[in-house]
Amino acid sequence: MKDLIRDASLSAVKVANKIAYRYVSEVRNQRVFPDADALAGLQHFDKPLPITGTDCQQVLEQLHTYGSPATVATTGGRYFGLVVGGSTPAALGANIITSAWDQIALMESSSPVANQLEKIAGRWVLALLNLPSEAFVGFVTGTTMAHVSALAAARHYLYQKQGYDLAEQGLYNAPELKVVLSEEAHISVLKALRLLGFGRSQFIFVPCDDQGRMIESAVPDFSDNMILVLQAGNVNSGSSDNFHALIPKAKKAGCWVHVDGAFGLWARASKEKSALVEGVEAADSWAVDAHKWLNTPYDCGMCIVRHKQTLREVMTTSAAYVETQDMWQAKDMLPEFSRRARAVEVWAAIAELGSQGIEALVDRCCLYTRMLAKGLVSLGFVILNDIVLNQLVACLPDIAMQRAMLQKVQQSGECWFGQTTWQGREAIRLSVSSWATTEDDIQRSLEAIAAAIDEIKQQAI
């Protein structure tokens, strides 16, 4: 029986590795978005609950035959939709290895290797982003859960200063807190606040300038019952709030300052771009994704909190069967009790690239974004944002043509980007975040846009 179990697992790994190899070898030539036939093929999976099982190899082959063609090729070089990177070779390999390991990244006794690599990866991240070395780095599913974790710590911290015991007394009669945030705050911040029980009446939205930055003169007077949420990298423009001016004022008044730095915080890794986020290190907490500019596989965010004891008081999990001597175990610092070893991929990506490689990746993506902007201008587009990072927002004077162009480009499968609304204008948005993107990918994408516009013009004649 033991040999049968081993052989079954080995067979699954062998078949899966072959499929993964085939997919990775073909992904750069694959359509970026699946065509109608590939989408129709997904119906193959829609069957009644099986009564008897199916051979493992057949199950995996079905996934490849009908699933692989219906994927979005985000790991290729021409996906400019959501702000996600591909997966670097080492990060991809680490993902495969951690799947084989199937570790419970709860505490040292449940996985010594996951615990050790999580601590090392956290230390490396703080060094890369030039954030306080005493801060805690926790690996969560993404920026949304990073916000939830950090803002829960913020709420606890402010109530503690007011002498209110939230753990004992709950929210019902709790003193009111206010949250000061940008009118351009990302939806993940608002979702996190709702999950924590904050209501719209507690939000103070600050108007923004034409690049999505908080207007400093419109910021209210700060007080010690406030959380200030700032932004490193507006999801449309890529611009950041003025941390150097706003954070010291807020901290002096007793605010907790949290920074949504999902992708923009990675500007800290670049000497050329770090000035854009100068002063962000003075905040109390930060949220950032590894699956964006660090290019790890998806489902990997980081919650970084300066006051780690405060975070522990909110998140600690006590049970006789999980007691440990180390008070900074993941189980006591983060929301998830069931955790995969996602920090292994972060460790692998940083080990593979090094600080110089990560800096080069950030700078290269910013260069390609400027190349896209220049090419779009030559095609008649108006660029609506200052190209400061990897985000580009543009529009055609003829909105009907813009909509038709977008549809044709998406249907072509040559590249993929989406629609947005920026400063009240319907526009397209392109985000360049992948290590796999090359200059050739940029040119091919511009050619696809130009071909779509030409086709529309010809049809109008």
Short mmCIF file of C-alpha atoms in Angstrom, two decimals:
data_model
loop_
_atom_site.label_atom_id
_atom_site.label_comp_id
_atom_site.label_asym_id
_atom_site.label_seq_id
_atom_site.Cartn_x
_atom_site.Cartn_y
_atom_site.Cartn_z
CA MET A 1 0.00 0.00 0.00
CA LYS A 2 2.85 2.35 0.85
CA ASP A 3 4.41 1.84 -2.61
CA LEU A 4 1.06 2.45 -4.31
CA ILE A 5 0.66 5.79 -2.52
CA ARG A 6 4.20 6.82 -3.41
CA ASP A 7 3.84 5.77 -7.03
CA ALA A 8 0.54 7.64 -7.39
CA SER A 9 2.10 10.83 -6.07
CA LEU A 10 5.17 10.44 -8.29
CA SER A 11 2.97 9.88 -11.33
CA ALA A 12 0.99 13.02 -10.56
CA VAL A 13 4.15 15.10 -10.19
CA LYS A 14 5.58 13.72 -13.43
CA VAL A 15 2.45 14.47 -15.46
CA ALA A 16 1.96 17.90 -13.84
CA ASN A 17 5.58 18.86 -14.53
CA LYS A 18 5.22 17.93 -18.20
CA ILE A 19 2.04 19.99 -18.48
CA ALA A 20 3.59 22.95 -16.68
CA TYR A 21 6.63 22.72 -18.98
CA ARG A 22 4.43 22.71 -22.07
CA TYR A 23 2.40 25.67 -20.80
CA VAL A 24 5.42 27.79 -19.89
CA SER A 25 7.16 26.98 -23.18
CA GLU A 26 4.13 28.13 -25.18
CA VAL A 27 2.80 31.04 -23.11
CA ARG A 28 4.67 33.81 -24.96
CA ASN A 29 3.09 32.68 -28.23
CA GLN A 30 -0.34 32.18 -26.68
CA ARG A 31 -3.16 34.68 -27.08
CA VAL A 32 -3.11 37.05 -24.11
CA PHE A 33 -6.89 36.61 -23.70
CA PRO A 34 -8.61 33.36 -24.79
CA ASP A 35 -10.70 33.25 -27.95
CA ALA A 36 -14.32 32.10 -28.20
CA ASP A 37 -13.40 28.47 -28.87
CA ALA A 38 -11.21 28.32 -25.78
CA LEU A 39 -13.95 29.85 -23.64
CA ALA A 40 -16.49 27.40 -25.06
CA GLY A 41 -14.14 24.56 -24.13
CA LEU A 42 -14.65 25.37 -20.45
CA GLN A 43 -18.06 23.73 -20.73
CA HIS A 44 -16.22 20.42 -20.70
CA PHE A 45 -15.75 20.83 -16.95
CA ASP A 46 -19.45 21.49 -16.28
CA LYS A 47 -20.65 17.97 -15.52
CA PRO A 48 -22.70 16.41 -12.70
CA LEU A 49 -20.89 15.40 -9.53
CA PRO A 50 -18.89 12.28 -10.46
CA ILE A 51 -19.88 9.06 -8.71
CA THR A 52 -16.72 7.15 -9.52
CA GLY A 53 -13.23 8.56 -9.69
CA THR A 54 -11.08 9.27 -12.75
CA ASP A 55 -7.47 8.33 -13.31
CA CYS A 56 -5.13 11.08 -12.06
CA GLN A 57 -3.38 11.48 -15.42
CA GLN A 58 -6.71 11.94 -17.20
CA VAL A 59 -7.78 14.58 -14.68
CA LEU A 60 -4.57 16.56 -15.20
CA GLU A 61 -4.69 16.20 -18.98
CA GLN A 62 -8.24 17.56 -18.96
CA LEU A 63 -7.02 20.61 -17.06
CA HIS A 64 -4.39 21.24 -19.69
CA THR A 65 -6.53 20.44 -22.73
CA TYR A 66 -9.50 22.59 -21.75
CA GLY A 67 -8.07 24.85 -19.03
CA SER A 68 -4.74 26.05 -20.43
CA PRO A 69 -6.22 27.62 -23.60
CA ALA A 70 -8.73 29.53 -21.44
CA THR A 71 -6.12 31.16 -19.21
CA VAL A 72 -5.16 34.83 -19.39
CA ALA A 73 -1.46 34.92 -20.24
CA THR A 74 -0.43 37.16 -17.36
CA THR A 75 2.98 35.46 -17.24
CA GLY A 76 3.72 36.44 -20.83
CA GLY A 77 4.96 39.90 -21.73
CA ARG A 78 1.89 41.68 -23.09
CA TYR A 79 -0.64 41.71 -20.29
CA PHE A 80 -1.12 45.31 -19.13
CA GLY A 81 -4.45 44.94 -17.30
CA LEU A 82 -4.39 44.51 -13.52
CA VAL A 83 -1.15 45.64 -11.90
CA VAL A 84 0.43 42.20 -11.70
CA GLY A 85 3.77 40.85 -12.75
CA GLY A 86 4.53 37.44 -14.14
CA SER A 87 6.39 34.89 -12.06
CA THR A 88 10.18 35.01 -12.12
CA PRO A 89 11.76 31.62 -12.87
CA ALA A 90 12.87 31.05 -9.28
CA ALA A 91 9.54 32.21 -7.86
CA LEU A 92 7.69 29.86 -10.21
CA GLY A 93 9.98 26.99 -9.27
CA ALA A 94 9.58 27.77 -5.58
CA ASN A 95 5.80 27.69 -6.03
CA ILE A 96 6.07 24.18 -7.48
CA ILE A 97 8.34 23.05 -4.66
CA THR A 98 6.13 24.52 -1.93
CA SER A 99 3.14 22.74 -3.47
CA ALA A 100 5.06 19.48 -3.10
CA TRP A 101 6.07 20.41 0.45
CA ASP A 102 2.48 21.43 1.33
CA GLN A 103 3.64 23.08 4.53
CA ILE A 104 1.46 24.51 7.29
CA ALA A 105 3.05 27.94 7.74
CA LEU A 106 1.53 28.46 11.17
CA MET A 107 4.51 28.33 13.51
CA GLU A 108 8.01 26.88 13.73
CA SER A 109 6.88 23.47 14.94
CA SER A 110 4.45 23.08 12.02
CA SER A 111 7.14 24.00 9.45
CA PRO A 112 10.66 25.02 10.46
CA VAL A 113 11.59 25.84 6.85
CA ALA A 114 8.54 28.04 6.24
CA ASN A 115 9.11 29.84 9.54
CA GLN A 116 12.79 30.49 8.81
CA LEU A 117 12.33 31.63 5.22
CA GLU A 118 9.44 33.89 6.24
CA LYS A 119 11.66 35.68 8.74
CA ILE A 120 14.51 36.03 6.26
CA ALA A 121 12.24 37.20 3.44
CA GLY A 122 10.67 39.75 5.78
CA ARG A 123 14.06 41.10 6.74
CA TRP A 124 15.08 41.35 3.09
CA VAL A 125 11.86 43.17 2.19
CA LEU A 126 12.46 45.78 4.89
CA ALA A 127 15.98 46.32 3.56
CA LEU A 128 14.79 46.55 -0.06
CA LEU A 129 12.05 49.05 0.79
CA ASN A 130 14.21 50.91 3.32
CA LEU A 131 11.59 50.59 6.05
CA PRO A 132 12.23 50.42 9.82
CA SER A 133 14.15 47.27 10.70
CA GLU A 134 12.06 46.72 13.84
CA ALA A 135 8.82 46.40 11.86
CA PHE A 136 7.00 43.09 11.50
CA VAL A 137 6.44 41.70 8.00
CA GLY A 138 3.54 39.29 7.66
CA PHE A 139 2.68 37.39 4.48
CA VAL A 140 -1.02 37.41 3.61
CA THR A 141 -3.14 36.75 0.52
CA GLY A 142 -2.88 40.27 -0.84
CA THR A 143 -3.14 43.96 -0.09
CA THR A 144 -6.77 43.70 1.07
CA MET A 145 -5.86 41.42 3.98
CA ALA A 146 -2.75 43.50 4.61
CA HIS A 147 -5.04 46.52 5.04
CA VAL A 148 -7.36 44.56 7.34
CA SER A 149 -4.44 43.51 9.53
CA ALA A 150 -2.76 46.90 9.72
CA LEU A 151 -5.97 48.89 10.22
CA ALA A 152 -7.10 46.48 12.96
CA ALA A 153 -3.81 47.24 14.72
CA ALA A 154 -4.37 50.97 14.15
CA ARG A 155 -7.83 50.86 15.73
CA HIS A 156 -6.52 48.91 18.74
CA TYR A 157 -3.60 51.32 19.16
CA LEU A 158 -5.80 54.43 19.17
CA TYR A 159 -8.32 52.91 21.58
CA GLN A 160 -5.54 51.85 23.91
CA LYS A 161 -4.33 55.44 24.08
CA GLN A 162 -7.86 56.48 25.05
CA GLY A 163 -8.04 53.82 27.77
CA TYR A 164 -10.73 51.83 25.95
CA ASP A 165 -10.40 48.03 25.98
CA LEU A 166 -11.80 46.92 22.63
CA ALA A 167 -11.18 43.22 23.33
CA GLU A 168 -13.29 43.40 26.48
CA GLN A 169 -15.95 45.95 25.58
CA GLY A 170 -16.34 45.53 21.82
CA LEU A 171 -17.43 48.15 19.31
CA TYR A 172 -20.95 48.89 20.56
CA ASN A 173 -20.06 51.80 22.89
CA ALA A 174 -16.59 52.46 21.54
CA PRO A 175 -15.40 56.06 21.07
CA GLU A 176 -15.72 57.19 17.48
CA LEU A 177 -12.68 57.09 15.26
CA LYS A 178 -12.31 59.01 12.03
CA VAL A 179 -10.49 57.81 8.92
CA VAL A 180 -8.92 60.44 6.70
CA LEU A 181 -8.33 59.15 3.19
CA SER A 182 -8.04 60.25 -0.38
CA GLU A 183 -10.99 60.57 -2.73
CA GLU A 184 -8.82 58.33 -4.92
CA ALA A 185 -8.41 55.67 -2.22
CA HIS A 186 -8.31 52.17 -3.67
CA ILE A 187 -11.38 49.97 -3.25
CA SER A 188 -9.32 47.46 -1.21
CA VAL A 189 -8.90 50.09 1.52
CA LEU A 190 -12.64 50.75 1.65
CA LYS A 191 -13.38 47.02 1.75
CA ALA A 192 -10.94 46.49 4.60
CA LEU A 193 -12.51 49.33 6.59
CA ARG A 194 -16.00 47.88 6.06
CA LEU A 195 -14.81 44.47 7.25
CA LEU A 196 -13.54 46.13 10.43
CA GLY A 197 -16.90 47.78 11.10
CA PHE A 198 -16.10 51.32 9.98
CA GLY A 199 -19.02 53.18 8.41
CA ARG A 200 -19.15 55.90 5.76
CA SER A 201 -19.95 58.56 8.36
CA GLN A 202 -16.50 57.97 9.84
CA PHE A 203 -14.68 58.67 6.56
CA ILE A 204 -13.25 62.08 5.74
CA PHE A 205 -12.44 62.11 2.04
CA VAL A 206 -9.79 64.58 0.93
CA PRO A 207 -9.96 66.01 -2.62
CA CYS A 208 -7.13 65.20 -5.01
CA ASP A 209 -5.19 67.07 -7.66
CA ASP A 210 -5.10 66.08 -11.31
CA GLN A 211 -2.62 63.28 -10.57
CA GLY A 212 -4.66 61.70 -7.77
CA ARG A 213 -2.58 63.12 -4.91
CA MET A 214 -4.15 64.49 -1.76
CA ILE A 215 -4.46 68.26 -1.83
CA GLU A 216 -2.58 69.20 1.32
CA SER A 217 -4.53 72.41 1.93
CA ALA A 218 -7.76 70.36 1.98
CA VAL A 219 -6.58 67.94 4.67
CA PRO A 220 -8.50 68.45 7.95
CA ASP A 221 -6.88 69.21 11.27
CA PHE A 222 -5.50 65.96 12.64
CA SER A 223 -6.32 64.56 16.08
CA ASP A 224 -5.55 61.47 18.15
CA ASN A 225 -8.80 59.75 17.16
CA MET A 226 -7.82 59.54 13.48
CA ILE A 227 -6.29 57.06 11.09
CA LEU A 228 -4.68 58.70 8.08
CA VAL A 229 -4.52 56.46 4.99
CA LEU A 230 -2.07 57.60 2.34
CA GLN A 231 -1.27 56.17 -1.07
CA ALA A 232 2.01 55.15 -2.71
CA GLY A 233 1.13 54.66 -6.36
CA ASN A 234 -2.32 55.73 -7.46
CA VAL A 235 -3.90 52.81 -9.33
CA ASN A 236 -4.45 54.99 -12.41
CA SER A 237 -1.71 57.61 -12.44
CA GLY A 238 1.01 55.95 -10.35
CA SER A 239 1.52 59.17 -8.36
CA SER A 240 1.94 59.24 -4.58
CA ASP A 241 0.79 61.49 -1.78
CA ASN A 242 3.25 63.90 -0.18
CA PHE A 243 4.46 61.72 2.69
CA HIS A 244 7.22 64.10 3.66
CA ALA A 245 4.70 66.85 4.42
CA LEU A 246 1.68 64.91 5.69
CA ILE A 247 3.07 62.17 7.91
CA PRO A 248 4.93 64.37 10.46
CA LYS A 249 1.81 66.53 10.95
CA ALA A 250 -0.39 63.50 11.48
CA LYS A 251 2.04 61.80 13.85
CA LYS A 252 2.45 64.97 15.90
CA ALA A 253 -1.33 65.00 16.45
CA GLY A 254 -1.37 61.36 17.54
CA CYS A 255 -2.74 59.78 14.35
CA TRP A 256 -1.88 56.34 13.08
CA VAL A 257 -0.60 56.60 9.50
CA HIS A 258 -1.19 53.68 7.15
CA VAL A 259 0.13 53.54 3.57
CA ASP A 260 -1.47 51.67 0.69
CA GLY A 261 1.65 50.86 -1.29
CA ALA A 262 0.41 47.83 -3.23
CA PHE A 263 2.79 48.46 -6.13
CA GLY A 264 4.07 52.01 -5.63
CA LEU A 265 6.07 51.14 -2.54
CA TRP A 266 8.45 49.18 -4.78
CA ALA A 267 9.70 52.53 -6.06
CA ARG A 268 11.78 52.45 -2.87
CA ALA A 269 13.89 49.72 -4.50
CA SER A 270 15.00 52.10 -7.26
CA LYS A 271 17.49 54.91 -6.78
CA GLU A 272 15.91 56.65 -9.77
CA LYS A 273 12.36 56.44 -8.38
CA SER A 274 12.75 56.44 -4.59
CA ALA A 275 12.34 60.23 -4.34
CA LEU A 276 8.70 59.77 -5.43
CA VAL A 277 7.94 58.11 -2.09
CA GLU A 278 10.34 60.03 0.13
CA GLY A 279 9.22 60.16 3.76
CA VAL A 280 6.98 57.07 3.58
CA GLU A 281 9.23 55.30 6.08
CA ALA A 282 7.82 57.49 8.89
CA ALA A 283 4.38 55.82 8.72
CA ASP A 284 3.10 53.25 11.22
CA SER A 285 2.07 50.55 8.74
CA TRP A 286 2.29 49.68 5.07
CA ALA A 287 0.54 47.28 2.70
CA VAL A 288 2.35 45.99 -0.36
CA ASP A 289 2.04 43.10 -2.81
CA ALA A 290 4.85 40.75 -3.79
CA HIS A 291 2.73 39.49 -6.72
CA LYS A 292 2.97 42.92 -8.29
CA TRP A 293 6.44 44.32 -8.93
CA LEU A 294 8.40 41.56 -7.19
CA ASN A 295 6.77 39.15 -9.67
CA THR A 296 5.96 36.25 -7.37
CA PRO A 297 3.01 33.98 -8.19
CA TYR A 298 -0.36 35.46 -7.35
CA ASP A 299 -1.82 35.44 -3.80
CA CYS A 300 1.09 37.03 -1.98
CA GLY A 301 0.74 40.31 -0.10
CA MET A 302 2.59 41.75 2.86
CA CYS A 303 1.39 43.55 5.97
CA ILE A 304 4.19 45.61 7.49
CA VAL A 305 3.61 47.12 10.94
CA ARG A 306 6.04 49.20 12.98
CA HIS A 307 4.28 48.51 16.32
CA LYS A 308 4.38 44.73 16.26
CA GLN A 309 3.25 44.29 19.85
CA THR A 310 0.04 46.13 18.98
CA LEU A 311 -0.53 43.82 16.01
CA ARG A 312 0.08 40.79 18.21
CA GLU A 313 -2.47 41.94 20.78
CA VAL A 314 -5.10 42.04 18.02
CA MET A 315 -4.20 38.83 16.22
CA THR A 316 -2.85 36.45 18.89
CA THR A 317 -4.25 32.91 18.88
CA SER A 318 -4.11 30.91 22.11
CA ALA A 319 -4.85 27.23 22.29
CA ALA A 320 -3.15 24.43 24.20
CA TYR A 321 -2.15 22.54 21.06
CA VAL A 322 -0.41 25.51 19.43
CA GLU A 323 1.46 27.07 22.33
CA THR A 324 5.01 28.20 21.55
CA GLN A 325 7.86 30.08 23.20
CA ASP A 326 8.33 32.45 20.27
CA MET A 327 5.81 35.30 20.63
CA TRP A 328 6.26 36.45 17.01
CA GLN A 329 4.89 33.34 15.30
CA ALA A 330 2.67 33.94 12.26
CA LYS A 331 -0.37 32.50 14.05
CA ASP A 332 -0.20 35.32 16.59
CA MET A 333 0.40 38.13 14.10
CA LEU A 334 -1.97 37.62 11.17
CA PRO A 335 -5.64 36.77 10.50
CA GLU A 336 -5.15 33.40 8.83
CA PHE A 337 -4.69 30.27 10.91
CA SER A 338 -4.45 28.07 7.80
CA ARG A 339 -1.56 29.54 5.85
CA ARG A 340 0.42 28.29 2.87
CA ALA A 341 4.14 28.96 2.77
CA ARG A 342 3.90 31.90 0.36
CA ALA A 343 6.98 33.60 1.80
CA VAL A 344 9.14 30.90 0.19
CA GLU A 345 8.37 32.42 -3.22
CA VAL A 346 9.32 35.88 -1.94
CA TRP A 347 12.61 34.54 -0.65
CA ALA A 348 13.25 32.83 -3.99
CA ALA A 349 12.44 35.92 -6.09
CA ILE A 350 14.71 38.17 -4.01
CA ALA A 351 17.49 35.56 -3.94
CA GLU A 352 17.26 35.22 -7.72
CA LEU A 353 17.16 38.92 -8.60
CA GLY A 354 19.06 40.57 -5.77
CA SER A 355 18.53 44.23 -4.99
CA GLN A 356 20.20 45.26 -8.25
CA GLY A 357 17.94 43.00 -10.30
CA ILE A 358 14.81 44.30 -8.58
CA GLU A 359 15.93 47.88 -9.16
CA ALA A 360 16.53 47.07 -12.84
CA LEU A 361 13.08 45.47 -13.10
CA VAL A 362 11.37 48.56 -11.68
CA ASP A 363 13.37 50.93 -13.90
CA ARG A 364 12.78 48.81 -17.01
CA CYS A 365 9.01 48.73 -16.50
CA CYS A 366 8.97 52.51 -16.08
CA LEU A 367 11.03 52.91 -19.27
CA TYR A 368 8.62 50.70 -21.22
CA THR A 369 5.68 52.71 -19.91
CA ARG A 370 7.25 55.89 -21.29
CA MET A 371 7.80 54.10 -24.61
CA LEU A 372 4.12 53.12 -24.68
CA ALA A 373 3.11 56.71 -23.96
CA LYS A 374 5.30 58.05 -26.77
CA GLY A 375 3.87 55.50 -29.18
CA LEU A 376 0.28 56.26 -28.20
CA VAL A 377 0.81 59.98 -28.71
CA SER A 378 2.00 59.25 -32.26
CA LEU A 379 -1.30 57.38 -32.81
CA GLY A 380 -3.37 60.37 -31.73
CA PHE A 381 -3.91 59.59 -28.05
CA VAL A 382 -3.84 62.16 -25.28
CA ILE A 383 -1.88 61.06 -22.21
CA LEU A 384 -3.85 62.02 -19.11
CA ASN A 385 -1.28 61.43 -16.38
CA ASP A 386 2.31 62.30 -15.68
CA ILE A 387 4.28 59.11 -16.42
CA VAL A 388 6.10 58.81 -13.11
CA LEU A 389 6.02 55.02 -12.64
CA ASN A 390 4.52 52.12 -14.57
CA GLN A 391 0.97 53.46 -15.03
CA LEU A 392 -0.39 55.05 -18.18
CA VAL A 393 -3.85 56.55 -18.72
CA ALA A 394 -4.76 57.74 -22.20
CA CYS A 395 -7.73 58.54 -24.40
CA LEU A 396 -8.58 59.23 -28.01
CA PRO A 397 -10.49 62.42 -28.88
CA ASP A 398 -13.14 60.17 -30.45
CA ILE A 399 -14.56 58.04 -27.61
CA ALA A 400 -16.54 55.81 -30.00
CA MET A 401 -13.31 54.98 -31.82
CA GLN A 402 -11.58 54.39 -28.50
CA ARG A 403 -14.22 51.87 -27.42
CA ALA A 404 -14.09 50.09 -30.78
CA MET A 405 -10.28 50.05 -30.69
CA LEU A 406 -10.25 48.56 -27.19
CA GLN A 407 -12.65 45.81 -28.20
CA LYS A 408 -10.63 44.92 -31.31
CA VAL A 409 -7.32 44.83 -29.46
CA GLN A 410 -8.72 42.64 -26.70
CA GLN A 411 -10.30 40.30 -29.25
CA SER A 412 -7.04 40.11 -31.22
CA GLY A 413 -5.29 38.38 -28.32
CA GLU A 414 -2.10 40.27 -29.15
CA CYS A 415 -2.13 42.21 -25.87
CA TRP A 416 -4.61 43.10 -23.16
CA PHE A 417 -5.41 46.31 -21.29
CA GLY A 418 -8.63 47.67 -19.91
CA GLN A 419 -10.87 50.67 -19.57
CA THR A 420 -10.92 53.12 -16.70
CA THR A 421 -12.43 56.47 -15.73
CA TRP A 422 -9.89 59.11 -14.81
CA GLN A 423 -10.70 62.66 -13.75
CA GLY A 424 -14.19 62.20 -15.18
CA ARG A 425 -12.95 60.98 -18.57
CA GLU A 426 -13.37 57.54 -20.08
CA ALA A 427 -9.91 56.25 -20.87
CA ILE A 428 -7.69 53.21 -21.29
CA ARG A 429 -5.18 52.16 -18.65
CA LEU A 430 -1.98 50.21 -19.18
CA SER A 431 0.20 48.88 -16.35
CA VAL A 432 3.68 47.53 -17.08
CA SER A 433 4.76 45.28 -14.22
CA SER A 434 6.21 42.05 -15.61
CA TRP A 435 9.81 40.90 -15.69
CA ALA A 436 8.88 39.08 -18.93
CA THR A 437 7.96 42.24 -20.86
CA THR A 438 10.46 43.20 -23.54
CA GLU A 439 10.84 46.11 -25.95
CA ASP A 440 9.49 43.81 -28.65
CA ASP A 441 6.32 43.30 -26.58
CA ILE A 442 5.86 47.06 -26.39
CA GLN A 443 6.23 47.44 -30.15
CA ARG A 444 3.88 44.54 -30.88
CA SER A 445 1.27 46.07 -28.58
CA LEU A 446 1.54 49.48 -30.26
CA GLU A 447 1.25 47.80 -33.66
CA ALA A 448 -1.91 45.99 -32.51
CA ILE A 449 -3.43 49.30 -31.39
CA ALA A 450 -2.46 50.99 -34.65
CA ALA A 451 -3.90 48.11 -36.70
CA ALA A 452 -7.18 48.32 -34.78
CA ILE A 453 -7.47 52.07 -35.41
CA ASP A 454 -6.68 51.64 -39.12
CA GLU A 455 -9.31 48.91 -39.44
CA ILE A 456 -11.94 51.10 -37.79
CA LYS A 457 -11.09 54.00 -40.09
CA GLN A 458 -11.31 51.76 -43.17
CA GLN A 459 -14.70 50.44 -42.08
CA ALA A 460 -15.93 54.02 -41.72
CA ILE A 461 -15.08 54.90 -45.33
#
